[in-house]
Amino acid sequence: MQIERKILLNPGPATTTDTVKMAQIVPDICPREKEFASMMKQMREDLVRIVHGSPDKYTSVLFCGSGTINIDVCLNSLLPEGKKILIVNNGAYSARAAEVCEYYHLPFINLRFPVDELPDLAQIETALKENPDIALVHTTHNETGTGILNPIREIGALVHKYHAVFTVDTTSTYAMRPINIEEDQIDFCMASAQKGLMAMTGLSFIVGNREIIKKSAEYPKRSYYCNLYLQYHFFETTGEMHFTPPVQTIYAARQAIREYFAEGEETKWQRHLSVFHAIHEGLDRLGFKDIIKRKWQAGLVVSVRYPDDANWDFEKIHDYCYDRGFTIYPGKISSQNTFRLCALGAITTEDIKNFFDIFEEALKKYEIKIPVQYND
Ligand SMILES: *Cc1c(COP(=O)(O)O)cnc(C)c1O
């Protein structure tokens, strides 16, 4: 079967290989069969291995849902009674975590920083010192809305100095930018299969500290479907997800994990980086400006300012590229008009070169001045 190849430059779902797509075509199976459980057991171990966790200390727990389910699960499940959460918030995905706290009525401090700045470690330490009831600190590794890389190792060291638990949203770095869960001071990280793993949507997972999960059995149960301990316990005792798993998506994820290890952590990361650099080269050549200082960018997402040109119309440029097989994506910053080009997925620098040919054609067709102009 020939499947048309599309180049997705949006921040996930990512371009997948045909072998991952085809891995979904399997004989019908009831996921309560031993055959399926043994596949999930292997997958749980592999997901820990990707972040170099020791299998005794760390485990993984799978959920059926998009990546946001992980944020929901971690925050509602890992907060003891009478304690507080600290959200280190410099972007859209940490803001989402703050909303999760609001929806569950969890006591929390929303420690906000500008979206184009790194969080200030001194302010984080002050918050921890002044609020000894903070039991959980959450932040985002690569803020996908802007592409800024947060200093999780330094934040994590502070969190642990004050004996709190550190949950990190690594959805847009996991299986791309190398992570070492222990050295990076992470207690819980998370992702969905459609991003770094380059598999299908609908499967998400949390990798984290087994002892902390066990301890959380005594914490208030705030959700029926999204409780970390309940799902962990069900996996440990039966080998299965508590409720129906996304069967075909799991077959695709198994294939994607095989391809991940075949490509290799470092080779894959270098490929993403070379795509990222190719995106910068293309943008520089056309005069576009990005939002985040280059040295702070995580190497996966470029957030680009709209040019000051009366003819600029993102929708039109998007549609022109989309009709030719390339998907670009709007930004996620409320204060500035931006779009994003991302280096996720099974793509290469050749794809980026082809993209910029089309992108430049679009700019010319709609009479946008090249190099593009900014008023400041
Ligand atoms: C993609 C992503 C998520 C999950 O978003 P969904 O809309 O649920 O797919 C969460 N956090 C980060 C940092 C992400 O990039």
XYZ file of N, CA, C and O in Angstrom, residues 270-345:
304
model
N 20.571 13.990 16.992
C 21.334 14.778 16.016
C 20.506 15.043 14.762
O 20.619 16.108 14.144
N 19.675 14.072 14.372
C 18.792 14.299 13.208
C 17.804 15.431 13.503
O 17.633 16.340 12.684
N 17.168 15.392 14.680
C 16.236 16.481 15.023
C 16.967 17.825 15.025
O 16.446 18.823 14.542
N 18.182 17.819 15.602
C 18.946 19.069 15.665
C 19.288 19.588 14.269
O 19.230 20.793 14.021
N 19.639 18.676 13.360
C 19.995 19.137 12.016
C 18.757 19.695 11.307
O 18.859 20.694 10.568
N 17.606 19.111 11.562
C 16.355 19.652 11.004
C 16.089 21.042 11.591
O 15.748 21.994 10.878
N 16.292 21.160 12.906
C 16.102 22.430 13.611
C 17.026 23.513 13.023
O 16.591 24.638 12.744
N 18.291 23.164 12.803
C 19.228 24.135 12.222
C 18.823 24.505 10.792
O 18.930 25.663 10.392
N 18.323 23.530 10.051
C 17.874 23.810 8.683
C 16.681 24.767 8.694
O 16.554 25.633 7.818
N 15.816 24.628 9.693
C 14.676 25.552 9.825
C 15.202 26.969 10.070
O 14.770 27.934 9.435
N 16.176 27.075 10.984
C 16.753 28.407 11.253
C 17.403 29.008 10.011
O 17.219 30.193 9.719
N 18.150 28.191 9.291
C 18.807 28.706 8.074
C 17.780 29.243 7.092
O 17.957 30.330 6.533
N 16.731 28.482 6.873
C 15.680 28.905 5.939
C 15.030 30.205 6.386
O 14.814 31.119 5.581
N 14.735 30.308 7.663
C 14.088 31.512 8.194
C 15.034 32.713 8.107
O 14.616 33.813 7.732
N 16.296 32.476 8.444
C 17.286 33.569 8.394
C 17.399 34.123 6.970
O 17.468 35.328 6.753
N 17.433 33.205 6.016
C 17.596 33.608 4.616
C 16.438 34.515 4.181
O 16.624 35.447 3.397
N 15.246 34.256 4.702
C 14.068 35.049 4.315
C 13.860 36.249 5.231
O 12.931 37.031 5.038
N 14.707 36.382 6.248
C 14.645 37.556 7.132
C 13.710 37.437 8.318
O 13.450 38.422 9.006
N 13.181 36.240 8.586
C 12.266 36.089 9.721
C 13.013 36.173 11.048
O 14.175 35.781 11.148
N 12.290 36.665 12.074
C 12.868 36.752 13.423
C 12.150 35.794 14.353
O 10.916 35.656 14.286
N 12.916 35.164 15.235
C 12.258 34.290 16.214
C 12.122 34.983 17.564
O 12.684 36.048 17.807
N 11.348 34.350 18.448
C 10.941 34.980 19.704
C 11.950 34.714 20.817
O 12.232 35.589 21.629
N 12.418 33.492 20.869
C 13.243 33.061 21.993
C 14.718 33.170 21.599
O 15.091 32.814 20.483
N 15.533 33.661 22.536
C 16.978 33.702 22.287
C 17.453 32.333 21.830
O 17.083 31.321 22.427
N 18.294 32.312 20.819
C 18.731 31.023 20.243
C 19.321 30.086 21.293
O 19.059 28.895 21.302
N 20.129 30.647 22.183
C 20.814 29.787 23.166
C 19.844 29.155 24.163
O 20.203 28.220 24.859
N 18.615 29.666 24.216
C 17.634 29.105 25.139
C 16.684 28.118 24.456
O 15.831 27.517 25.106
N 16.790 27.998 23.153
C 15.842 27.134 22.433
C 16.201 25.665 22.644
O 17.383 25.299 22.631
N 15.160 24.850 22.771
C 15.363 23.428 23.089
C 15.817 22.601 21.887
O 16.157 21.431 22.033
N 15.793 23.191 20.701
C 16.252 22.440 19.529
C 15.141 21.700 18.802
O 15.407 20.840 17.958
N 13.889 22.031 19.121
C 12.777 21.275 18.529
C 11.659 22.145 17.966
O 10.973 21.744 17.041
N 11.491 23.331 18.528
C 10.395 24.207 18.111
C 10.968 25.593 17.841
O 11.699 26.124 18.677
N 10.632 26.173 16.681
C 11.012 27.560 16.424
C 9.734 28.386 16.360
O 8.822 28.080 15.586
N 9.679 29.402 17.206
C 8.525 30.280 17.278
C 8.889 31.574 16.543
O 9.847 32.247 16.913
N 8.137 31.891 15.507
C 8.529 32.941 14.565
C 7.549 34.101 14.598
O 6.326 33.886 14.603
N 8.069 35.322 14.590
C 7.196 36.510 14.571
C 6.595 36.731 13.190
O 7.289 36.592 12.183
N 5.331 37.114 13.146
C 4.739 37.543 11.881
C 5.507 38.784 11.408
O 5.773 39.685 12.217
N 5.812 38.875 10.117
C 6.440 40.107 9.638
C 5.436 41.261 9.621
O 4.224 41.032 9.603
N 5.966 42.476 9.649
C 5.100 43.655 9.537
C 4.929 43.968 8.061
O 5.617 44.825 7.500
N 4.026 43.270 7.431
C 3.792 43.407 5.998
C 2.284 43.299 5.803
O 1.660 42.326 6.245
N 1.711 44.305 5.183
C 0.246 44.355 5.035
C -0.274 43.125 4.293
O -1.430 42.731 4.461
N 0.558 42.519 3.464
C 0.101 41.358 2.687
C 0.200 40.039 3.451
O -0.251 39.011 2.966
N 0.863 40.065 4.611
C 1.035 38.808 5.360
C -0.315 38.294 5.847
O -1.087 39.019 6.473
N -0.598 37.045 5.552
C -1.831 36.406 6.012
C -1.478 34.948 6.288
O -1.312 34.154 5.351
N -1.357 34.605 7.560
C -0.883 33.265 7.915
C -1.746 32.171 7.281
O -1.236 31.177 6.771
N -3.053 32.377 7.321
C -3.970 31.361 6.784
C -3.659 31.046 5.321
O -3.650 29.892 4.908
N -3.432 32.113 4.548
C -3.168 31.917 3.112
C -1.863 31.173 2.894
O -1.776 30.269 2.050
N -0.829 31.552 3.659
C 0.474 30.896 3.528
C 0.338 29.434 3.954
O 0.841 28.515 3.292
N -0.367 29.245 5.058
C -0.606 27.889 5.547
C -1.272 27.033 4.475
O -0.839 25.926 4.166
N -2.339 27.577 3.889
C -3.111 26.778 2.924
C -2.274 26.454 1.686
O -2.358 25.346 1.153
N -1.472 27.406 1.266
C -0.612 27.166 0.094
C 0.349 26.007 0.393
O 0.522 25.103 -0.422
N 0.961 26.043 1.560
C 1.909 24.974 1.940
C 1.169 23.651 2.158
O 1.626 22.592 1.718
N 0.022 23.736 2.811
C -0.741 22.521 3.128
C -1.141 21.772 1.849
O -1.023 20.547 1.778
N -1.565 22.532 0.860
C -1.976 21.908 -0.415
C -0.808 21.200 -1.087
O -1.010 20.370 -1.970
N 0.394 21.536 -0.684
C 1.590 20.926 -1.288
C 2.290 19.960 -0.311
O 3.453 19.619 -0.487
N 1.589 19.587 0.754
C 2.079 18.511 1.622
C 2.842 18.935 2.863
O 3.415 18.089 3.559
N 2.833 20.255 3.161
C 3.583 20.732 4.329
C 2.636 21.444 5.298
O 1.920 22.358 4.899
N 2.648 21.035 6.561
C 1.763 21.642 7.563
C 2.557 22.546 8.495
O 3.503 22.084 9.146
N 2.186 23.820 8.529
C 2.786 24.748 9.498
C 1.712 25.130 10.510
O 0.531 24.869 10.291
N 2.122 25.727 11.626
C 1.212 25.799 12.773
C 1.221 27.174 13.416
O 2.274 27.790 13.554
N 0.039 27.650 13.854
C 0.013 28.952 14.531
C 0.762 28.913 15.859
O 1.016 27.846 16.402
N 1.055 30.084 16.385
C 1.769 30.184 17.660
C 0.847 30.055 18.844
O -0.363 29.863 18.693
N 1.425 30.144 20.032
C 0.643 29.996 21.256
C 1.116 31.026 22.280
O 1.409 30.707 23.409
N 1.227 32.254 21.822
C 1.613 33.333 22.734
C 0.535 34.392 22.608
O 0.235 34.850 21.506
N -0.071 34.765 23.733
C -1.211 35.678 23.634
C -0.781 37.093 23.253
O -1.522 37.817 22.597
N 0.456 37.467 23.616
C 0.858 38.861 23.449
C 1.441 39.168 22.070
O 1.563 40.321 21.689
N 1.827 38.159 21.314
C 2.446 38.422 20.009
C 1.908 37.459 18.973
O 1.584 36.320 19.291
N 1.870 37.915 17.719
C 1.437 37.035 16.641
C 2.622 36.231 16.117
O 3.604 36.789 15.620
N 2.507 34.923 16.254
C 3.621 34.051 15.878
C 3.098 32.811 15.155
O 1.916 32.478 15.230
N 4.009 32.147 14.456
C 3.721 30.794 13.980
C 4.905 29.915 14.341
O 5.952 30.408 14.765
N 4.690 28.592 14.211
C 5.737 27.675 14.648
C 6.141 26.690 13.557
O 5.304 26.230 12.785
N 7.431 26.396 13.547
C 7.980 25.341 12.692
C 8.743 24.396 13.611
O 9.611 24.833 14.373
N 8.433 23.110 13.544
C 8.975 22.172 14.521
C 9.767 21.056 13.861
O 9.501 20.664 12.720
N 10.728 20.550 14.642
C 11.661 19.529 14.144
C 11.322 18.149 14.678
O 12.188 17.288 14.793
N 10.038 17.927 14.998
C 9.625 16.593 15.456
C 9.477 15.667 14.244
O 9.434 16.131 13.106
N 9.356 14.376 14.509
C 8.909 13.455 13.477
C 9.992 12.853 12.613
O 11.175 13.175 12.722
